[in-house]
mmCIF file of C-alpha atoms in Angstrom:
data_model
loop_
_atom_site.group_PDB
_atom_site.id
_atom_site.type_symbol
_atom_site.label_atom_id
_atom_site.label_comp_id
_atom_site.label_asym_id
_atom_site.label_seq_id
_atom_site.Cartn_x
_atom_site.Cartn_y
_atom_site.Cartn_z
ATOM 1 C CA UNK A 1224 23.170 -17.822 -1.489
ATOM 2 C CA UNK A 1225 21.782 -14.284 -1.255
ATOM 3 C CA UNK A 1226 24.302 -11.533 -1.990
ATOM 4 C CA UNK A 1227 21.977 -8.547 -2.167
ATOM 5 C CA UNK A 1228 20.549 -6.620 0.799
ATOM 6 C CA UNK A 1229 17.624 -8.277 2.530
ATOM 7 C CA UNK A 1230 14.287 -6.713 1.673
ATOM 8 C CA UNK A 1231 12.322 -6.254 4.901
ATOM 9 C CA UNK A 1232 8.683 -5.484 4.163
ATOM 10 C CA UNK A 1233 7.229 -3.546 7.102
ATOM 11 C CA UNK A 1234 3.456 -3.922 7.449
ATOM 12 C CA UNK A 1235 1.186 -2.166 9.924
ATOM 13 C CA UNK A 1236 -0.464 -5.275 11.355
ATOM 14 C CA UNK A 1237 -4.053 -5.856 12.377
ATOM 15 C CA UNK A 1238 -6.211 -7.948 14.689
ATOM 16 C CA UNK A 1239 -8.040 -9.039 11.522
ATOM 17 C CA UNK A 1240 -6.361 -12.260 10.327
ATOM 18 C CA UNK A 1241 -7.122 -11.339 6.701
ATOM 19 C CA UNK A 1242 -4.566 -8.523 6.950
ATOM 20 C CA UNK A 1243 -1.540 -10.714 7.693
ATOM 21 C CA UNK A 1244 -2.718 -13.364 5.210
ATOM 22 C CA UNK A 1245 -2.856 -10.749 2.446
ATOM 23 C CA UNK A 1246 0.555 -9.328 3.345
ATOM 24 C CA UNK A 1247 2.090 -12.795 3.238
ATOM 25 C CA UNK A 1248 0.443 -13.496 -0.134
ATOM 26 C CA UNK A 1249 1.952 -10.286 -1.508
ATOM 27 C CA UNK A 1250 5.411 -11.172 -0.155
ATOM 28 C CA UNK A 1251 5.201 -14.638 -1.738
ATOM 29 C CA UNK A 1252 4.538 -12.969 -5.081
ATOM 30 C CA UNK A 1253 7.515 -10.655 -4.594
ATOM 31 C CA UNK A 1254 9.743 -13.647 -3.838
ATOM 32 C CA UNK A 1255 8.553 -15.417 -6.979
ATOM 33 C CA UNK A 1256 9.506 -12.385 -9.090
ATOM 34 C CA UNK A 1257 13.015 -12.009 -7.623
ATOM 35 C CA UNK A 1258 14.335 -15.289 -6.238
ATOM 36 C CA UNK A 1259 17.783 -13.655 -5.940
ATOM 37 C CA UNK A 1260 16.490 -11.329 -3.194
ATOM 38 C CA UNK A 1261 15.766 -12.521 0.326
ATOM 39 C CA UNK A 1262 12.437 -11.062 1.431
ATOM 40 C CA UNK A 1263 11.280 -10.972 5.072
ATOM 41 C CA UNK A 1264 8.163 -9.536 6.683
ATOM 42 C CA UNK A 1265 7.820 -7.668 9.970
ATOM 43 C CA UNK A 1266 4.776 -6.055 11.601
ATOM 44 C CA UNK A 1267 4.592 -2.840 13.610
ATOM 45 C CA UNK A 1268 1.719 -4.084 15.775
ATOM 46 C CA UNK A 1269 -0.713 -6.938 16.464
ATOM 47 C CA UNK A 1270 1.063 -9.596 14.375
ATOM 48 C CA UNK A 1271 4.317 -11.512 14.580
ATOM 49 C CA UNK A 1272 7.113 -11.424 13.756
ATOM 50 C CA UNK A 1273 7.688 -7.878 14.926
ATOM 51 C CA UNK A 1274 9.993 -5.609 12.969
ATOM 52 C CA UNK A 1275 12.414 -5.527 15.883
ATOM 53 C CA UNK A 1276 12.368 -9.319 16.148
ATOM 54 C CA UNK A 1277 13.176 -9.759 12.459
ATOM 55 C CA UNK A 1278 16.019 -7.241 12.663
ATOM 56 C CA UNK A 1279 17.532 -8.997 15.659
ATOM 57 C CA UNK A 1280 17.280 -12.379 13.919
ATOM 58 C CA UNK A 1281 18.953 -11.015 10.794
ATOM 59 C CA UNK A 1282 21.773 -9.513 12.841
ATOM 60 C CA UNK A 1283 22.267 -12.821 14.689
ATOM 61 C CA UNK A 1284 22.621 -14.572 11.315
ATOM 62 C CA UNK A 1285 25.345 -12.184 10.286
ATOM 63 C CA UNK A 1286 23.300 -10.179 7.790
ATOM 64 C CA UNK A 1287 24.710 -6.688 7.299
ATOM 65 C CA UNK A 1288 22.608 -4.888 4.682
ATOM 66 C CA UNK A 1289 18.850 -4.382 4.842
ATOM 67 C CA UNK A 1290 16.384 -2.342 2.789
ATOM 68 C CA UNK A 1291 13.372 -1.582 4.996
ATOM 69 C CA UNK A 1292 10.309 -0.992 2.851
ATOM 70 C CA UNK A 1293 7.162 0.518 4.432
ATOM 71 C CA UNK A 1294 4.093 -1.297 3.122
ATOM 72 C CA UNK A 1295 2.248 2.027 3.005
ATOM 73 C CA UNK A 1296 0.533 3.958 0.224
ATOM 74 C CA UNK A 1297 1.264 7.465 1.532
ATOM 75 C CA UNK A 1298 3.894 9.228 3.617
ATOM 76 C CA UNK A 1299 2.032 9.796 6.850
ATOM 77 C CA UNK A 1300 2.785 9.209 10.557
ATOM 78 C CA UNK A 1301 3.924 5.609 10.296
ATOM 79 C CA UNK A 1302 6.407 6.347 7.516
ATOM 80 C CA UNK A 1303 7.640 9.587 9.060
ATOM 81 C CA UNK A 1304 7.810 8.601 12.746
ATOM 82 C CA UNK A 1305 6.973 5.018 13.730
ATOM 83 C CA UNK A 1306 9.164 3.169 11.245
ATOM 84 C CA UNK A 1307 12.274 5.407 11.613
ATOM 85 C CA UNK A 1308 11.974 5.018 15.394
ATOM 86 C CA UNK A 1309 11.941 1.218 15.141
ATOM 87 C CA UNK A 1310 14.873 1.227 12.727
ATOM 88 C CA UNK A 1311 16.911 3.465 15.023
ATOM 89 C CA UNK A 1312 16.671 0.739 17.669
ATOM 90 C CA UNK A 1313 17.969 -1.957 15.316
ATOM 91 C CA UNK A 1314 21.168 -3.866 16.146
ATOM 92 C CA UNK A 1315 24.084 -1.530 15.348
ATOM 93 C CA UNK A 1316 25.821 -3.969 13.014
ATOM 94 C CA UNK A 1317 22.957 -3.698 10.516
ATOM 95 C CA UNK A 1318 23.241 -1.137 7.728
ATOM 96 C CA UNK A 1319 19.633 -0.184 7.006
ATOM 97 C CA UNK A 1320 18.211 2.016 4.295
ATOM 98 C CA UNK A 1321 14.528 2.969 4.445
ATOM 99 C CA UNK A 1322 12.839 2.778 1.047
ATOM 100 C CA UNK A 1323 10.120 5.144 -0.048
ATOM 101 C CA UNK A 1324 6.456 4.342 0.506
ATOM 102 C CA UNK A 1325 4.616 2.776 -2.396
ATOM 103 C CA UNK A 1326 2.486 5.661 -3.576
ATOM 104 C CA UNK A 1327 1.975 7.488 -5.731
ATOM 105 C CA UNK A 1328 2.867 5.308 -8.712
ATOM 106 C CA UNK A 1329 1.453 4.445 -12.131
ATOM 107 C CA UNK A 1330 1.663 0.814 -11.041
ATOM 108 C CA UNK A 1331 -0.891 1.496 -8.306
ATOM 109 C CA UNK A 1332 -3.264 3.044 -10.835
ATOM 110 C CA UNK A 1333 -2.820 -0.067 -12.961
ATOM 111 C CA UNK A 1334 -3.592 -2.241 -9.941
ATOM 112 C CA UNK A 1335 -6.715 -0.181 -9.186
ATOM 113 C CA UNK A 1336 -7.940 -0.664 -12.735
ATOM 114 C CA UNK A 1337 -7.208 -4.392 -12.536
ATOM 115 C CA UNK A 1338 -9.413 -4.671 -9.450
ATOM 116 C CA UNK A 1339 -12.171 -2.646 -11.139
ATOM 117 C CA UNK A 1340 -12.200 -4.947 -14.168
ATOM 118 C CA UNK A 1341 -12.106 -8.011 -11.937
ATOM 119 C CA UNK A 1342 -15.221 -6.620 -10.224
ATOM 120 C CA UNK A 1343 -17.079 -6.653 -13.546
ATOM 121 C CA UNK A 1344 -16.366 -3.372 -15.299
ATOM 122 C CA UNK A 1345 -14.818 -3.167 -18.758
ATOM 123 C CA UNK A 1346 -12.803 -0.420 -20.478
ATOM 124 C CA UNK A 1347 -15.956 0.439 -22.430
ATOM 125 C CA UNK A 1348 -17.672 1.358 -19.126
ATOM 126 C CA UNK A 1349 -15.150 4.020 -18.136
ATOM 127 C CA UNK A 1350 -16.781 7.070 -19.721
ATOM 128 C CA UNK A 1351 -20.113 6.387 -17.992
ATOM 129 C CA UNK A 1352 -18.748 5.278 -14.599
ATOM 130 C CA UNK A 1353 -17.979 7.520 -11.671
ATOM 131 C CA UNK A 1354 -15.318 6.223 -9.289
ATOM 132 C CA UNK A 1355 -14.843 6.751 -5.583
ATOM 133 C CA UNK A 1356 -11.164 6.427 -4.703
ATOM 134 C CA UNK A 1357 -11.618 5.329 -1.100
ATOM 135 C CA UNK A 1358 -8.586 5.414 1.184
ATOM 136 C CA UNK A 1359 -8.157 4.775 4.889
ATOM 137 C CA UNK A 1360 -7.711 8.481 5.683
ATOM 138 C CA UNK A 1361 -5.091 10.444 7.581
ATOM 139 C CA UNK A 1362 -4.614 13.588 9.628
ATOM 140 C CA UNK A 1363 -1.452 14.314 7.598
ATOM 141 C CA UNK A 1364 -2.134 17.053 5.001
ATOM 142 C CA UNK A 1365 0.551 15.647 2.695
ATOM 143 C CA UNK A 1366 -1.156 12.262 2.585
ATOM 144 C CA UNK A 1367 -4.579 13.804 1.900
ATOM 145 C CA UNK A 1368 -3.145 15.960 -0.896
ATOM 146 C CA UNK A 1369 -1.594 12.905 -2.512
ATOM 147 C CA UNK A 1370 -4.933 11.054 -2.556
ATOM 148 C CA UNK A 1371 -6.649 14.083 -4.117
ATOM 149 C CA UNK A 1372 -3.937 14.305 -6.799
ATOM 150 C CA UNK A 1373 -4.252 10.588 -7.603
ATOM 151 C CA UNK A 1374 -8.002 11.045 -8.058
ATOM 152 C CA UNK A 1375 -7.388 13.942 -10.474
ATOM 153 C CA UNK A 1376 -4.814 11.932 -12.397
ATOM 154 C CA UNK A 1377 -7.032 8.875 -12.610
ATOM 155 C CA UNK A 1378 -9.941 10.969 -13.896
ATOM 156 C CA UNK A 1379 -7.825 11.901 -16.913
ATOM 157 C CA UNK A 1380 -7.617 8.236 -18.003
ATOM 158 C CA UNK A 1381 -11.237 8.296 -19.133
ATOM 159 C CA UNK A 1382 -13.546 7.759 -16.161
ATOM 160 C CA UNK A 1383 -16.734 9.844 -15.980
ATOM 161 C CA UNK A 1384 -15.507 11.354 -12.696
ATOM 162 C CA UNK A 1385 -13.284 10.347 -9.796
ATOM 163 C CA UNK A 1386 -13.777 11.556 -6.231
ATOM 164 C CA UNK A 1387 -11.543 10.838 -3.236
ATOM 165 C CA UNK A 1388 -13.105 9.578 -0.008
ATOM 166 C CA UNK A 1389 -11.763 8.575 3.398
ATOM 167 C CA UNK A 1390 -12.736 5.960 5.964
ATOM 168 C CA UNK A 1391 -11.391 8.011 8.890
ATOM 169 C CA UNK A 1392 -9.837 11.321 9.911
ATOM 170 C CA UNK A 1393 -10.863 13.212 6.753
ATOM 171 C CA UNK A 1394 -13.957 13.890 4.688
ATOM 172 C CA UNK A 1395 -15.864 13.039 2.590
ATOM 173 C CA UNK A 1396 -16.862 9.521 3.578
ATOM 174 C CA UNK A 1397 -17.353 6.859 0.917
ATOM 175 C CA UNK A 1398 -21.150 6.976 0.993
ATOM 176 C CA UNK A 1399 -21.154 10.766 0.525
ATOM 177 C CA UNK A 1400 -18.855 10.523 -2.504
ATOM 178 C CA UNK A 1401 -21.089 7.820 -3.987
ATOM 179 C CA UNK A 1402 -24.105 10.121 -3.668
ATOM 180 C CA UNK A 1403 -22.184 13.045 -5.165
ATOM 181 C CA UNK A 1404 -21.355 10.988 -8.250
ATOM 182 C CA UNK A 1405 -24.997 9.932 -8.562
ATOM 183 C CA UNK A 1406 -25.985 13.595 -8.435
ATOM 184 C CA UNK A 1407 -23.475 14.363 -11.198
ATOM 185 C CA UNK A 1408 -25.366 11.967 -13.448
ATOM 186 C CA UNK A 1409 -22.878 9.124 -13.761
ATOM 187 C CA UNK A 1410 -24.665 6.072 -15.136
ATOM 188 C CA UNK A 1411 -22.982 3.820 -12.605
ATOM 189 C CA UNK A 1412 -20.810 4.332 -9.542
ATOM 190 C CA UNK A 1413 -17.886 2.166 -8.516
ATOM 191 C CA UNK A 1414 -15.860 2.201 -5.310
ATOM 192 C CA UNK A 1415 -12.153 1.437 -5.611
ATOM 193 C CA UNK A 1416 -10.533 0.835 -2.194
ATOM 194 C CA UNK A 1417 -7.070 2.387 -2.185
ATOM 195 C CA UNK A 1418 -5.911 0.081 0.577
ATOM 196 C CA UNK A 1419 -3.515 -2.856 0.581
ATOM 197 C CA UNK A 1420 -5.202 -5.378 2.838
ATOM 198 C CA UNK A 1421 -8.530 -6.108 4.523
ATOM 199 C CA UNK A 1422 -9.257 -4.842 8.009
ATOM 200 C CA UNK A 1423 -11.367 -2.469 10.073
ATOM 201 C CA UNK A 1424 -11.140 0.587 7.803
ATOM 202 C CA UNK A 1425 -11.506 -1.347 4.537
ATOM 203 C CA UNK A 1426 -14.652 -2.898 6.010
ATOM 204 C CA UNK A 1427 -15.917 0.626 6.705
ATOM 205 C CA UNK A 1428 -15.237 1.506 3.063
ATOM 206 C CA UNK A 1429 -17.241 -1.543 1.989
ATOM 207 C CA UNK A 1430 -20.200 -0.497 4.158
ATOM 208 C CA UNK A 1431 -20.013 2.978 2.648
ATOM 209 C CA UNK A 1432 -20.228 1.423 -0.811
ATOM 210 C CA UNK A 1433 -23.685 -0.062 -0.140
ATOM 211 C CA UNK A 1434 -25.342 2.310 -2.641
ATOM 212 C CA UNK A 1435 -22.668 1.867 -5.318
ATOM 213 C CA UNK A 1436 -23.042 -0.447 -8.313
ATOM 214 C CA UNK A 1437 -19.565 -1.932 -8.052
ATOM 215 C CA UNK A 1438 -17.165 -2.517 -5.163
ATOM 216 C CA UNK A 1439 -13.654 -3.534 -6.162
ATOM 217 C CA UNK A 1440 -11.367 -5.622 -3.989
ATOM 218 C CA UNK A 1441 -8.408 -4.267 -2.010
ATOM 219 C CA UNK A 1442 -5.122 -4.028 -3.878
ATOM 220 C CA UNK A 1443 -3.615 -6.966 -2.017
ATOM 221 C CA UNK A 1444 -1.148 -9.181 -3.918
ATOM 222 C CA UNK A 1445 -1.888 -7.656 -7.319
ATOM 223 C CA UNK A 1446 1.035 -8.250 -9.710
ATOM 224 C CA UNK A 1447 1.530 -4.502 -10.096
ATOM 225 C CA UNK A 1448 1.901 -4.070 -6.326
ATOM 226 C CA UNK A 1449 4.524 -6.814 -6.161
ATOM 227 C CA UNK A 1450 6.449 -5.166 -9.014
ATOM 228 C CA UNK A 1451 6.242 -1.838 -7.193
ATOM 229 C CA UNK A 1452 7.771 -3.281 -4.032
ATOM 230 C CA UNK A 1453 10.768 -4.418 -6.056
ATOM 231 C CA UNK A 1454 10.948 -1.033 -7.802
ATOM 232 C CA UNK A 1455 11.156 0.706 -4.438
ATOM 233 C CA UNK A 1456 13.752 -1.821 -3.272
ATOM 234 C CA UNK A 1457 15.930 -1.128 -6.311
ATOM 235 C CA UNK A 1458 15.518 2.628 -5.918
ATOM 236 C CA UNK A 1459 16.732 2.411 -2.306
ATOM 237 C CA UNK A 1460 20.164 1.556 -3.623
ATOM 238 C CA UNK A 1461 22.421 -1.458 -3.854
ATOM 239 C CA UNK A 1462 24.819 -1.542 -2.152
ATOM 240 C CA UNK A 1463 23.311 0.145 0.876
ATOM 241 C CA UNK A 1464 24.878 3.551 1.305
ATOM 242 C CA UNK A 1465 23.522 4.746 4.643
ATOM 243 C CA UNK A 1466 23.115 3.289 8.076
ATOM 244 C CA UNK A 1467 20.247 3.739 10.488
ATOM 245 C CA UNK A 1468 21.129 3.670 14.153
ATOM 246 C CA UNK A 1469 24.844 3.309 13.513
#
């Protein structure tokens, strides 16, 4: 019997089946860490169940309290507009609190490093390796500034250099950041995708990494990401204190 608010993980969705498969793998890991918390998944687009459909099902079951967690790395349009709009249309008997997006967080830096080491690097390689922190990109200045700050912070952990790059909307592109790091004299260049799941833009990042020495995997169901979801859930507050759409 679940007594805590339901955790509703809200993912963007994609036509690429790898996206939903990765989201579900992450949610399974979250459930394994906190079996006392009911965890559901809803998608904004392309995949089912939709966020609205999950909310209606929960209300029909008699659920009252929900923490809606955006599966997003930065606060851009989806977190600021799309998700609040969907939550405002939720059944009125639901008390919903929107959790913060995942980034920035030290747990995400730890997950990035995990993926780098899984791709073949070692801690001894850090001082001679330049890293491209490659994100999907955004037109939101706040989101771009966050990516740049993460790159600066990550550089201070011992990498030769870290440069942000973007698959869309912003510059530089991944391939240009790879070439910049080569020109700086880094012995090797690695690309670290700062994305949660495979899809169109992550594939563009991978193509841009053609001249790099190492391409890490997406963050996906890394243990640190699962822990971060639960951290955001706990931060959102139990019991739920605010209602959306009430």
